[in-house]
XYZ file of C-alpha atoms in Angstrom:
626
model
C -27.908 -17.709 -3.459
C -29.322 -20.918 -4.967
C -26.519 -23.273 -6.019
C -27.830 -25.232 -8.594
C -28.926 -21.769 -10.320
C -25.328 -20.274 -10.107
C -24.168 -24.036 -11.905
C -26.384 -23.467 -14.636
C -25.304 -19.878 -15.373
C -23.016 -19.397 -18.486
C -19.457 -19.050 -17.138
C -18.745 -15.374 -19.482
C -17.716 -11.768 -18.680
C -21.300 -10.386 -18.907
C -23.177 -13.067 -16.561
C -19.675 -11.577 -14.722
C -20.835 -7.874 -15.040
C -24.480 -8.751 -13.947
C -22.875 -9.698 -10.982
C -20.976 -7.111 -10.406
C -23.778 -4.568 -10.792
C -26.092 -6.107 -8.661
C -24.270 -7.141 -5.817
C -21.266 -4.379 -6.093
C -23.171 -1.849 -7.683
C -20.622 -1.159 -10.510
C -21.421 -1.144 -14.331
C -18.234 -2.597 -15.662
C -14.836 -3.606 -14.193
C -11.823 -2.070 -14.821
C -9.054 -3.068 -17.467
C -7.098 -4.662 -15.087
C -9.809 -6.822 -13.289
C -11.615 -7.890 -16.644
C -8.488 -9.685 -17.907
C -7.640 -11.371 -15.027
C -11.806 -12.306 -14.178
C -11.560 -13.865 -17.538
C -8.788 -16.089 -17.260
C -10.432 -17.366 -14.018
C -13.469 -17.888 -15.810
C -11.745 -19.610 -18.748
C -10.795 -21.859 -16.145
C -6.790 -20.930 -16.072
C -4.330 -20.156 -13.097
C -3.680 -16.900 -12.884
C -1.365 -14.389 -10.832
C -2.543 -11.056 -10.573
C -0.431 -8.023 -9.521
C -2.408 -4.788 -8.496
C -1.635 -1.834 -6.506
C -3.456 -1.703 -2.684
C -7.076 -0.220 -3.549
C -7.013 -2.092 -6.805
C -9.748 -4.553 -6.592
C -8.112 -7.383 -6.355
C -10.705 -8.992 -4.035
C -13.162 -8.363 -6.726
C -11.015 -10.286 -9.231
C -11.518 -13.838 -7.109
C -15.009 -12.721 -5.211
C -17.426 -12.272 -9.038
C -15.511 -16.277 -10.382
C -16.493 -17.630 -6.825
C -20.168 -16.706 -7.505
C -20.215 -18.436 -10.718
C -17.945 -21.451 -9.977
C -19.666 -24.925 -8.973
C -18.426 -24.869 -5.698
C -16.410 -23.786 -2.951
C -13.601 -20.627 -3.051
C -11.126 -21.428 -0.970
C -9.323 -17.919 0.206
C -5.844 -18.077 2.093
C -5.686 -14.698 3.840
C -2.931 -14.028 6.273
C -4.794 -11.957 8.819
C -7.451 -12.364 11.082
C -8.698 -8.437 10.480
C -8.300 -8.648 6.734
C -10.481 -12.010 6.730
C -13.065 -9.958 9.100
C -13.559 -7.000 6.678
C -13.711 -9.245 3.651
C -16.738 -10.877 5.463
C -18.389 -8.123 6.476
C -17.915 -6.691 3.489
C -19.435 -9.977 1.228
C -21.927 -10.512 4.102
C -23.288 -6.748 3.861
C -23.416 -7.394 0.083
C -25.798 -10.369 0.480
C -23.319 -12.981 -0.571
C -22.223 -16.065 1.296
C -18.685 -15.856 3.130
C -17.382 -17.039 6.206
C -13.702 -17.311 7.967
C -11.940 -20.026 10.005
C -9.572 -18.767 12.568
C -8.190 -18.797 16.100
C -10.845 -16.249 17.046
C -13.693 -18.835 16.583
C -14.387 -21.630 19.082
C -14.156 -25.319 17.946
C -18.065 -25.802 17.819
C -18.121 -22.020 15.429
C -15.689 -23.850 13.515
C -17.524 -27.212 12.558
C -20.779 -25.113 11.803
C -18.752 -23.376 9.275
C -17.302 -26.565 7.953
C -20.767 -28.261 7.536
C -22.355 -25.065 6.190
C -19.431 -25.559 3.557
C -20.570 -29.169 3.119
C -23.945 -28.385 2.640
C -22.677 -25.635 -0.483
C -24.633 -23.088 1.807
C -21.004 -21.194 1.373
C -19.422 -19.570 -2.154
C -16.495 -17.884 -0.029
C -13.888 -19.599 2.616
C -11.093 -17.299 4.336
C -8.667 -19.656 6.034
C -4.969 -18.418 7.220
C -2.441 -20.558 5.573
C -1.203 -22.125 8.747
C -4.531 -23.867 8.776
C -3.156 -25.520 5.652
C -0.793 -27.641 7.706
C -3.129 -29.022 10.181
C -4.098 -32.852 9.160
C -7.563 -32.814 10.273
C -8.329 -29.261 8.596
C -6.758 -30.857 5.088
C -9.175 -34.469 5.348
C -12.124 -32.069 5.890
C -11.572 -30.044 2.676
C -10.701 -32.960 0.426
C -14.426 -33.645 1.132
C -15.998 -30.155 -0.378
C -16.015 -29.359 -3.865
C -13.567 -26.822 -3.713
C -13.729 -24.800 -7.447
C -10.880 -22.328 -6.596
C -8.198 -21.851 -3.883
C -7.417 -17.629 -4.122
C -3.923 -17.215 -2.465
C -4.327 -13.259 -1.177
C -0.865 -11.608 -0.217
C 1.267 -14.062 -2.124
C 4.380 -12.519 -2.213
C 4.894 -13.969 1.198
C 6.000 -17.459 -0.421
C 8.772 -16.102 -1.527
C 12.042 -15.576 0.635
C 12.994 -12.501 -1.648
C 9.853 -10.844 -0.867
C 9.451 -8.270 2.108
C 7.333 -10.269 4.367
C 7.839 -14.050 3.747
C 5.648 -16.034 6.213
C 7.239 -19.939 5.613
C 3.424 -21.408 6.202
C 2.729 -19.956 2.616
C 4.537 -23.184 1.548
C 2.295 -25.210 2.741
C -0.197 -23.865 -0.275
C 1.324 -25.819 -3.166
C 1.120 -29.804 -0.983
C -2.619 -28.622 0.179
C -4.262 -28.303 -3.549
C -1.736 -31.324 -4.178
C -3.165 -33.201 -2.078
C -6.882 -32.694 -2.779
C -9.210 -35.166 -5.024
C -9.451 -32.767 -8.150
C -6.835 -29.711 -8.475
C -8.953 -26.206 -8.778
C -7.696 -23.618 -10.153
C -5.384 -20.968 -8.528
C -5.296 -17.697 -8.375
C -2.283 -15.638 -6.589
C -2.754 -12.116 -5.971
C -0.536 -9.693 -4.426
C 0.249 -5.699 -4.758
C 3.779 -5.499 -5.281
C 6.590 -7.540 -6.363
C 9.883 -7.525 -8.201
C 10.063 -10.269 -11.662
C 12.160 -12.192 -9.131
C 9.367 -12.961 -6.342
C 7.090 -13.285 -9.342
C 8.667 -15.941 -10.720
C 9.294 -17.411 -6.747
C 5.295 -17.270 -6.536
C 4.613 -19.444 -10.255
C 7.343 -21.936 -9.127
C 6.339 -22.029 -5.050
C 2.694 -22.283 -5.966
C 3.081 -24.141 -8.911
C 0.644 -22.598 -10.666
C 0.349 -24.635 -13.919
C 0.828 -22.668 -17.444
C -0.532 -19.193 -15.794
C -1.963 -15.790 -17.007
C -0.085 -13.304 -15.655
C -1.262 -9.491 -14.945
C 0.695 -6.978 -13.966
C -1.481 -3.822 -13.779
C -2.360 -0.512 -12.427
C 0.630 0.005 -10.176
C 0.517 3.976 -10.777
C -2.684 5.239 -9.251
C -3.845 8.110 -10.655
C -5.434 9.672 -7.187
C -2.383 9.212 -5.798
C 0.040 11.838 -5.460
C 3.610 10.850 -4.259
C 5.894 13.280 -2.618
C 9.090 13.062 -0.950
C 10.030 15.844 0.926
C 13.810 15.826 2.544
C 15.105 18.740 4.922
C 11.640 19.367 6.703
C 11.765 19.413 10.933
C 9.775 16.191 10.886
C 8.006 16.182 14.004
C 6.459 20.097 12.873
C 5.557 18.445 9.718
C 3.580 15.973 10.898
C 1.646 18.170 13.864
C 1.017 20.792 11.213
C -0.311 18.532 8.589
C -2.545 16.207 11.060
C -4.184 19.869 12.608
C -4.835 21.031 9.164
C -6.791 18.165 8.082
C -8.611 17.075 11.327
C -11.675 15.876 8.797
C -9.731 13.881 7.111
C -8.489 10.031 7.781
C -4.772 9.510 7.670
C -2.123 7.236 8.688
C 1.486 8.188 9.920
C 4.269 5.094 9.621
C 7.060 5.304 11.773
C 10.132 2.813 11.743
C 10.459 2.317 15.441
C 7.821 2.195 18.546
C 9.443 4.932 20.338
C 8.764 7.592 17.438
C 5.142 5.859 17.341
C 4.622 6.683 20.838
C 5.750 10.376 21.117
C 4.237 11.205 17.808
C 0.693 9.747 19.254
C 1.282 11.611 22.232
C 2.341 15.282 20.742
C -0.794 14.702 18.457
C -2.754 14.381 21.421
C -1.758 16.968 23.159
C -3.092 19.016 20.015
C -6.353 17.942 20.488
C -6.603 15.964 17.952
C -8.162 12.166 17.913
C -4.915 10.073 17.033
C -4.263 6.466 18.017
C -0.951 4.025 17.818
C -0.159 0.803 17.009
C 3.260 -0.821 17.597
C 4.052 -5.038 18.447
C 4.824 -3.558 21.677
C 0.960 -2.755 22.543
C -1.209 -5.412 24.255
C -3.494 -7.284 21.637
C -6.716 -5.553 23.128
C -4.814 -2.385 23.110
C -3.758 -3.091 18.850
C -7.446 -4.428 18.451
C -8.865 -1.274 20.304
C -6.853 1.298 18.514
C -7.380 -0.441 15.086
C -11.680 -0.975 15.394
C -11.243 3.243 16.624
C -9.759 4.256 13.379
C -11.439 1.802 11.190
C -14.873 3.017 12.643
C -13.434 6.939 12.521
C -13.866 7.669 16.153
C -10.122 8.679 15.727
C -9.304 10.278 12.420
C -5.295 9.581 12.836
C -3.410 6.296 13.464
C 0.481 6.702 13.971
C 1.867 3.383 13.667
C 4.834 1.057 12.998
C 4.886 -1.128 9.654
C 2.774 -3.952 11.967
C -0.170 -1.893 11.365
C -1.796 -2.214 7.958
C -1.906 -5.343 6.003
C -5.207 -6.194 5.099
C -6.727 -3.364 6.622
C -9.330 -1.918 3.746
C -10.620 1.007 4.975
C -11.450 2.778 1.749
C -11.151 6.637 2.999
C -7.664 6.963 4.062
C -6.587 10.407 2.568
C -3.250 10.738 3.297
C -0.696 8.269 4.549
C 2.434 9.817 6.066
C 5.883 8.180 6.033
C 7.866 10.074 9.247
C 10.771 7.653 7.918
C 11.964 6.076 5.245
C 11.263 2.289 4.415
C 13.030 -0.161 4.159
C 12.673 -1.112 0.901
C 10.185 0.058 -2.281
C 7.357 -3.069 -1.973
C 6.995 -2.000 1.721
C 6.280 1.328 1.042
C 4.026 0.973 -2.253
C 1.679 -1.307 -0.309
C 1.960 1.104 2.967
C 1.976 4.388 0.702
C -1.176 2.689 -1.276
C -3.566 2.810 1.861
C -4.471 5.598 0.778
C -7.364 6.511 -1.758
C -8.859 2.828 -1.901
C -11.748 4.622 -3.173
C -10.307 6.279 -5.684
C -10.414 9.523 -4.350
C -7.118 12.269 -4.544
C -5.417 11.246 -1.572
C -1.303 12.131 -0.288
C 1.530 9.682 -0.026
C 4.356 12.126 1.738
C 7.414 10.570 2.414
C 9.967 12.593 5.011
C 13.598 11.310 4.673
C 16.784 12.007 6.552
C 19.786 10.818 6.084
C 19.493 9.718 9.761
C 16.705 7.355 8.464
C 19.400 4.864 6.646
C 21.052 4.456 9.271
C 17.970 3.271 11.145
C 16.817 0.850 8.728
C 20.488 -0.976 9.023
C 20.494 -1.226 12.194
C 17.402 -2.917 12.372
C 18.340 -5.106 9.216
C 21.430 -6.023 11.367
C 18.924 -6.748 14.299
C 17.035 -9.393 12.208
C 18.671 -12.941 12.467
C 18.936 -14.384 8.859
C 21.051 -15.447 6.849
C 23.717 -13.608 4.866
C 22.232 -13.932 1.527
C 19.040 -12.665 2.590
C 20.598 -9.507 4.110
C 22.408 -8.895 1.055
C 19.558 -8.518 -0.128
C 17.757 -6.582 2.182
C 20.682 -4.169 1.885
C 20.207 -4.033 -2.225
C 16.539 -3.213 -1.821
C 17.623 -0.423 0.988
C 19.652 1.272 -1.603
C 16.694 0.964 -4.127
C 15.016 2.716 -1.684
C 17.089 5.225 -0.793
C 18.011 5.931 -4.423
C 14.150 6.674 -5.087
C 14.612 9.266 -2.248
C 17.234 10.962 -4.062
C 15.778 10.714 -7.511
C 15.216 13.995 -9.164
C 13.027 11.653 -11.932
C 9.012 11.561 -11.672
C 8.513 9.263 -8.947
C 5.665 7.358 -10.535
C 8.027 6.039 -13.483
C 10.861 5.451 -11.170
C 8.180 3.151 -9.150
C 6.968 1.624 -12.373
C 10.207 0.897 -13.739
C 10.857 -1.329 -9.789
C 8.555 -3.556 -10.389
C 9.222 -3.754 -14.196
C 5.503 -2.494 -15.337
C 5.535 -0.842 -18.689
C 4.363 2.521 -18.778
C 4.524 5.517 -21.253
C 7.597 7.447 -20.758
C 6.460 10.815 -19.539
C 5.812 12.989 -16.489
C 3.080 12.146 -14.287
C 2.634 16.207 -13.464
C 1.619 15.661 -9.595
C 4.394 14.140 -7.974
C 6.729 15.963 -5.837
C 9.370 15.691 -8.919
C 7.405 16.961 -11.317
C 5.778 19.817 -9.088
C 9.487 21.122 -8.145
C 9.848 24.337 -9.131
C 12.758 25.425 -7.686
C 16.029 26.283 -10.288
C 17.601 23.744 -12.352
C 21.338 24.415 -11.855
C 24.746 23.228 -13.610
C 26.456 21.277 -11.124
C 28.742 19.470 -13.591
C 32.168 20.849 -12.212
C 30.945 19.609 -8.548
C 30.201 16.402 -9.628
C 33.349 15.747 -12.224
C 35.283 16.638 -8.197
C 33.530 14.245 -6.521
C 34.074 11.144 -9.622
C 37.882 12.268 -9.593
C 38.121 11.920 -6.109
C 36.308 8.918 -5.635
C 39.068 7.191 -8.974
C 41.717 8.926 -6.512
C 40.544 6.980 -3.963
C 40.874 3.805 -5.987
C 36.808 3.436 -5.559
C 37.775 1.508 -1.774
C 35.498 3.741 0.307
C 32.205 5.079 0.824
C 29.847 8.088 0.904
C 31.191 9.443 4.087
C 34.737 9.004 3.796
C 34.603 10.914 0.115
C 32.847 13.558 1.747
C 35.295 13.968 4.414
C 38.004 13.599 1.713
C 36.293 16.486 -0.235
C 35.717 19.346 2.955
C 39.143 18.877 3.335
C 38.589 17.027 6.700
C 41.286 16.485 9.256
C 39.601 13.047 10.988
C 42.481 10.341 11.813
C 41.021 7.990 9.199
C 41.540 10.960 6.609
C 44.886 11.593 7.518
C 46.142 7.878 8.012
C 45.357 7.154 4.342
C 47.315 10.115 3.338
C 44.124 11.370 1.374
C 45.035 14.707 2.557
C 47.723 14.565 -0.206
C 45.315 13.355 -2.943
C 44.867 16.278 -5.354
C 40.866 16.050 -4.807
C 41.406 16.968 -0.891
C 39.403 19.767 0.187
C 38.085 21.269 -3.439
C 34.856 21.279 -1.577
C 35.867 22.965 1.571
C 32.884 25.779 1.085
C 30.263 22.566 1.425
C 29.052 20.776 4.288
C 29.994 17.077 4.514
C 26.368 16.423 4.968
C 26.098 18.612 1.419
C 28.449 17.128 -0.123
C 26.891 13.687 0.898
C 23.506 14.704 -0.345
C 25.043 15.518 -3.843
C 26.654 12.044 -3.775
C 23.568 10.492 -3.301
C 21.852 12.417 -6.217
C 24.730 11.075 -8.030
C 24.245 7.679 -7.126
C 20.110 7.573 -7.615
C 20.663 9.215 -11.150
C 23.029 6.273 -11.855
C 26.366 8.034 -12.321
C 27.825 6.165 -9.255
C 26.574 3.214 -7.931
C 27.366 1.472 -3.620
C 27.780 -1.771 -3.086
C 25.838 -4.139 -1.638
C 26.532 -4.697 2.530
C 26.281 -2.770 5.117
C 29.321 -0.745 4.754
C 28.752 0.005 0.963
C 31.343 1.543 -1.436
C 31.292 4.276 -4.037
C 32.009 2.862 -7.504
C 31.717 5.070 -10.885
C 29.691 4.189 -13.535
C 30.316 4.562 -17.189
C 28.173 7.943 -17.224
C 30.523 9.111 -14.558
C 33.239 9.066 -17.569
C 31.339 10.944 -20.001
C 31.298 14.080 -17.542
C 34.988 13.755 -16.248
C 35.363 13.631 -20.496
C 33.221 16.662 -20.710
C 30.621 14.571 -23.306
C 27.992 14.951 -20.621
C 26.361 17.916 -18.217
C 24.858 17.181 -14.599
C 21.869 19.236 -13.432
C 20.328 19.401 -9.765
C 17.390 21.273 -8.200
C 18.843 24.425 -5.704
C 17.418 23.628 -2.254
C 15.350 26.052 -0.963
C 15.044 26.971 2.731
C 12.876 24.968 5.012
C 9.702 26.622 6.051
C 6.343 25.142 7.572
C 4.147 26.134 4.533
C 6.362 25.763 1.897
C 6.990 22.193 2.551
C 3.289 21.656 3.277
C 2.496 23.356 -0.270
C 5.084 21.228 -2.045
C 3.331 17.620 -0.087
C 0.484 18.471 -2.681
C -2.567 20.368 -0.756
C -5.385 20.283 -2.739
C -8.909 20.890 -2.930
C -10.341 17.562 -1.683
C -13.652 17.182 -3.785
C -14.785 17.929 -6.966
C -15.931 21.550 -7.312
C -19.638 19.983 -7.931
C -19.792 18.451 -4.855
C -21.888 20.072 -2.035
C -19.686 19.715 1.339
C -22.521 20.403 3.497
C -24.455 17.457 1.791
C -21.628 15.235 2.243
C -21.108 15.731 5.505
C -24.553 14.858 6.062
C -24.471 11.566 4.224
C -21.740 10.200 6.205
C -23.916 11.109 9.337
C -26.800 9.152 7.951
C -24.168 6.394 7.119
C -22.462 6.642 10.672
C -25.668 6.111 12.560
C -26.199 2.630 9.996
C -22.669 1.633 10.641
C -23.118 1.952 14.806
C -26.712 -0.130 14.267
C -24.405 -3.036 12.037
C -21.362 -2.734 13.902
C -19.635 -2.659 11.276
C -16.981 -0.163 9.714
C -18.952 2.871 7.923
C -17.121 2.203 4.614
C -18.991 -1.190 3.979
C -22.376 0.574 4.111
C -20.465 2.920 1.178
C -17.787 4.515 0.535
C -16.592 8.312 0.464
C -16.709 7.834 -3.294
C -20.166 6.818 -3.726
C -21.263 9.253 -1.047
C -19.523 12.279 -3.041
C -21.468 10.811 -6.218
C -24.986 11.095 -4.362
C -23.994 14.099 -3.141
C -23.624 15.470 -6.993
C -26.355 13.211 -8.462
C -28.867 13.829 -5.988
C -30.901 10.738 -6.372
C -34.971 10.969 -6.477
C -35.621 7.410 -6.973
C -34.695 3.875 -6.576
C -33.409 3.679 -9.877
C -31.449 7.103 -9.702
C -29.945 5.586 -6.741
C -29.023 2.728 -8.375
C -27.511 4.474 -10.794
C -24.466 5.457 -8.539
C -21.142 3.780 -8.376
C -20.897 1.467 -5.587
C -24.474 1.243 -5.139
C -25.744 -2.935 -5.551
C -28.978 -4.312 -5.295
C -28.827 -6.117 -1.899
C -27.006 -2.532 -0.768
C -29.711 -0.542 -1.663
C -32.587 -3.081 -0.049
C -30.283 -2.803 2.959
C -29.150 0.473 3.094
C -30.468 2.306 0.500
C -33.859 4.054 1.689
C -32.207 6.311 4.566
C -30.174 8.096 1.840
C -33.407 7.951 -0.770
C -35.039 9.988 2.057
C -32.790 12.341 2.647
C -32.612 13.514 -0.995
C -36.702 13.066 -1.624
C -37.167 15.668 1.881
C -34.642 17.956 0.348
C -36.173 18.495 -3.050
C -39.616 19.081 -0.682
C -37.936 22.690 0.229
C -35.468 21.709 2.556
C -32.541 24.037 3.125
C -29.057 22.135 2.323
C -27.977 22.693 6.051
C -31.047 21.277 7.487
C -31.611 17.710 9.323
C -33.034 15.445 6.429
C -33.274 11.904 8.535
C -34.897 11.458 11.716
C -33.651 8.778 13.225
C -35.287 8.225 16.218
């Protein structure tokens, strides 16, 4: 792109749109991106929060094309600076990447194609940002912008603080003229958003918190389900299909892989415990669908923007709600119906303290890593539509009603009175002078005769043993019910206590009823009717046609070497396959189809629609390649 055009270009949000139709191939941005474009263009910083899949790239990518000079973009991984690249290079834009994968002579040809403004885009990590001789050579480029991608990680309350994010606010400090800054993450509480204005000091910001409930989407947590059955069932049922299964700990990751395997089905892994050829292997597989299934620990993920996930599979609980909205938001980049199925187990708490007792830190910051466990866990339990309960996290306003696809509001099974149970459990728990925790009251309540029981003397408390027909793992799983709905609340630690809330005193008073869902016996299909199966495409689309286009775009992908989702997505290929493009500007009529794309890519697909309006039958071979 000619630089001294792009200076004299009026800095506005339609020159912004031209942009984005010709190199993006979309007609407007969403409500979300437009406010936050314009700030950037009005020359203010900005922080931007948007779910995975958002377009968040988009947000920084359209203001670097119009800016004077150089876009400066601290990305914390080497794969998620590689697909940007691709991405912007496949687009016909200018990009490039500094990092430990380059050789020193790769990385002074990048500098000096910087110097020469041959460059709109830079992806550095930030622990370049510390390195003297990498911070004189920038204070020489006109740098318009830095973009800080995955900024949550300045902030020690965040869930994956990296201290070389620091380093951001002395860089841009320390520069001839301060650009402007834009921060851009997908999740975080007010408290790490107000950790990334101060850390970054971003100077009188916009701020933008949008989008956080995807529509496509649908949420589900399922509890009670034989786990391992789950998953095989699910993965064999939608073999044509991408999806990703998170496991908490390498062991699961490795006999999951391996029983998926032994289906016949393509699955990879990818735990810290791999080789890095092994992780680099496994990850290029999945990204360039020669395996449709990746089972993987909470290493595997960040920055990866493969656009057709379809389902992403949690075989255990989190540790805490920002981990699993940006894990659980993998899928349906492209905006496509997708699954986010969550399988907890009580067992899974348990797990996730263990390993928070296995981190070193300090006691503060496992406090809180304990307080955002029991957020987690307390969306597990919630009977409430999951999409407000996520909302109301991370403090985005929303309307107050029912999303209608979430596992929540899909339940069908009967609503029943549990009032009297629970009014036994709060009078137990006062009994108990509010000292213990969920075990202990549910031992209390079967009527247990464990030594700890029986030294207390709470075998003489009038509450002992009202619940002797329950389970204790019942009577647990009510408690916890209680607890997410806010009539009790544990505190913080790793040995929490029950402690009543004020609702708790309305239904020992009798001003208030409590209501639970009956839990139904645990079958195969049930539970994989109640994770949301669906018809994956529009009615209009023609599957065999679709198929077809991703053949044609497989084929291009192998000849770029390069990830099939940058020559298009399933999105755009699912439009074609509706709209059925005759000509160039038919084709450029479709979501997600640029300019430079179509020059590019463009005439393979053109082809294939022009020979099948000749009389070609829909199951015919419309593209010779050879």
């Amino acid at each position: 792109m000619n630089v001294e055009e792009n200076r004299r270009k009026p800095m506005d949000l339609n020159t912004a749109r031209e942009y984005l139709q010709k190199f993006y191939g979309y007609p407007d941005f969403r409500e979300g991106q437009k406010k936050i474009v314009a700030s950037l263009l009005e020359g203010r910083d900005t922080l931007g929060i948007m779910p995975t899949g958002g377009g968040k790239s988009i947000c920084y990518q359209i203001p670097a094309l119009m800016f004077p000079g150089l876009t400066l973009v601290v990305s914390p991984l080497i794969s998620l600076m590689k697909d940007q690249v691709d991405a912007l290079l496949s687009a016909g834009l200018s990009a490039a990447y500094i990092n430990s994968t380059l050789t020193g002579k790769e990385v002074n040809n990048v500098i000096r194609a910087a110097q020469r403004g041959e460059l709109k885009l830079l992806y550095v990590a930030p622990e370049r940002l510390e390195l003297d001789w990498f911070r004189e050579e920038m204070a020489q480029l006109n740098i318009s912008c830095v973009a800080v991608d995955e900024a949550h990680c300045v902030s020690q309350w965040g869930h994956d603080f990296r201290t070389s994010y620091l380093s951001v606010a002395p860089f841009v400090k320390g520069l001839p003229e301060r650009p402007i800054l834009a921060a851009f993450t997908a999740t975080a509480t007010p408290e790490v958003m107000e950790d990334m204005q101060r850390l970054l000091r971003l100077e009188d910001p916009q701020v933008f918190v949008t989008g956080l409930g995807r529509d496509n989407l649908h949420m589900s947590v399922l509890r009670g389900e034989n786990k391992r059955e789950y998953v095989l069932d699910y993965a064999a049922s939608h073999t044509h299909e991408s999806g990703i299964i998170y496991a908490a700990t390498r062991k699961e990751v490795d006999d999951l892989c391996q029983r998926l395997q032994l289906r016949g089905l393509a699955a990879g892994r990818y735990h810290a415990g791999m080789s890095d050829e092994e992780r680099a292997s496994s990850q290029e597989a999945f990204l360039y669908d020669d395996i449709r299934v990746i089972v993987a620990t909470n290493a595997f993920g960040m920055g990866i923007d493969k656009s057709n996930v379809r389902y992403v599979i949690h075989y255990n609980m989190p540790k805490n709600m920002e981990s699993y909205v940006q894990e659980a938001g993998r899928a349906g980049r492209d905006g496509e119906p997708s699954q986010c199925i969550l399988l907890f187990s009580a067992q899974d708490i348990m797990t996730q303290k263990f390993l928070i007792e296995q981190n070193p830190q300090d006691e503060g910051r496992k406090l809180n890593e304990y307080r955002k466990l029991q957020q987690m866990i307390d969306y597990c339990y919630t009977t409430r539509c999951l999409r407000s309960a996520m909302l109301d996290y991370f403090g985005e306003s929303h309307e107050d009603r029912p999303c209608g696809t979430c596992s929540s509001c899909t339940d069908d099974r009967e609503l029943v009175d549990i009032t009297v149970d629970a009014q036994k459990i709060f009078s137990c728990i006062h009994r108990m002078r509010e000292r213990f925790g969920v075990s202990m009251v549910s031992s209390v309540l079967k009527g247990s005769r464990a030594k700890k029981v029986l030294e207390y003397g709470f075998d003489r408390l009038p509450t002992y043993g009202v619940m002797s027909g329950r389970t204790e793992k019942e009577i647990a799983e009510t408690i916890n019910v209680l607890i997410s709905e806010g009539y009790l609340a544990l505190t913080e630690g790793q040995y929490p206590v029950v402690r009543l809330q004020s609702a708790a005193g309305e239904v020992l008073r009798g001003q208030r009823e409590v209501t639970q869902r009956v839990p139904r016996p645990s079958k195969a299909s049930g539970g994989q009717r109640r994770s949301g199966s669906r018809d994956a495409s529009p009615s209009a689309v023609n599957e065999t046609v679709f198929e077809q286009l991703r053949l044609i775009r497989r084929e291009l992908a192998s000849r770029e070497h390069v990830p099939s989702y940058i020559i298009f997505n399933d999105a755009t290929l699912r439009e074609m396959s509706v709209v059925c493009p005759q000509s160039e500007d038919e084709m450029l009529n479709v979501k997600g189809v640029g300019e430079v794309k179509f020059r590019k890519y463009g005439k393979p697909f053109l082809e294939f629609f022009q020979n099948q309006s000749g009389g070609m039958e829909h199951g015919d071979s419309a593209y010779d390649y050879e």
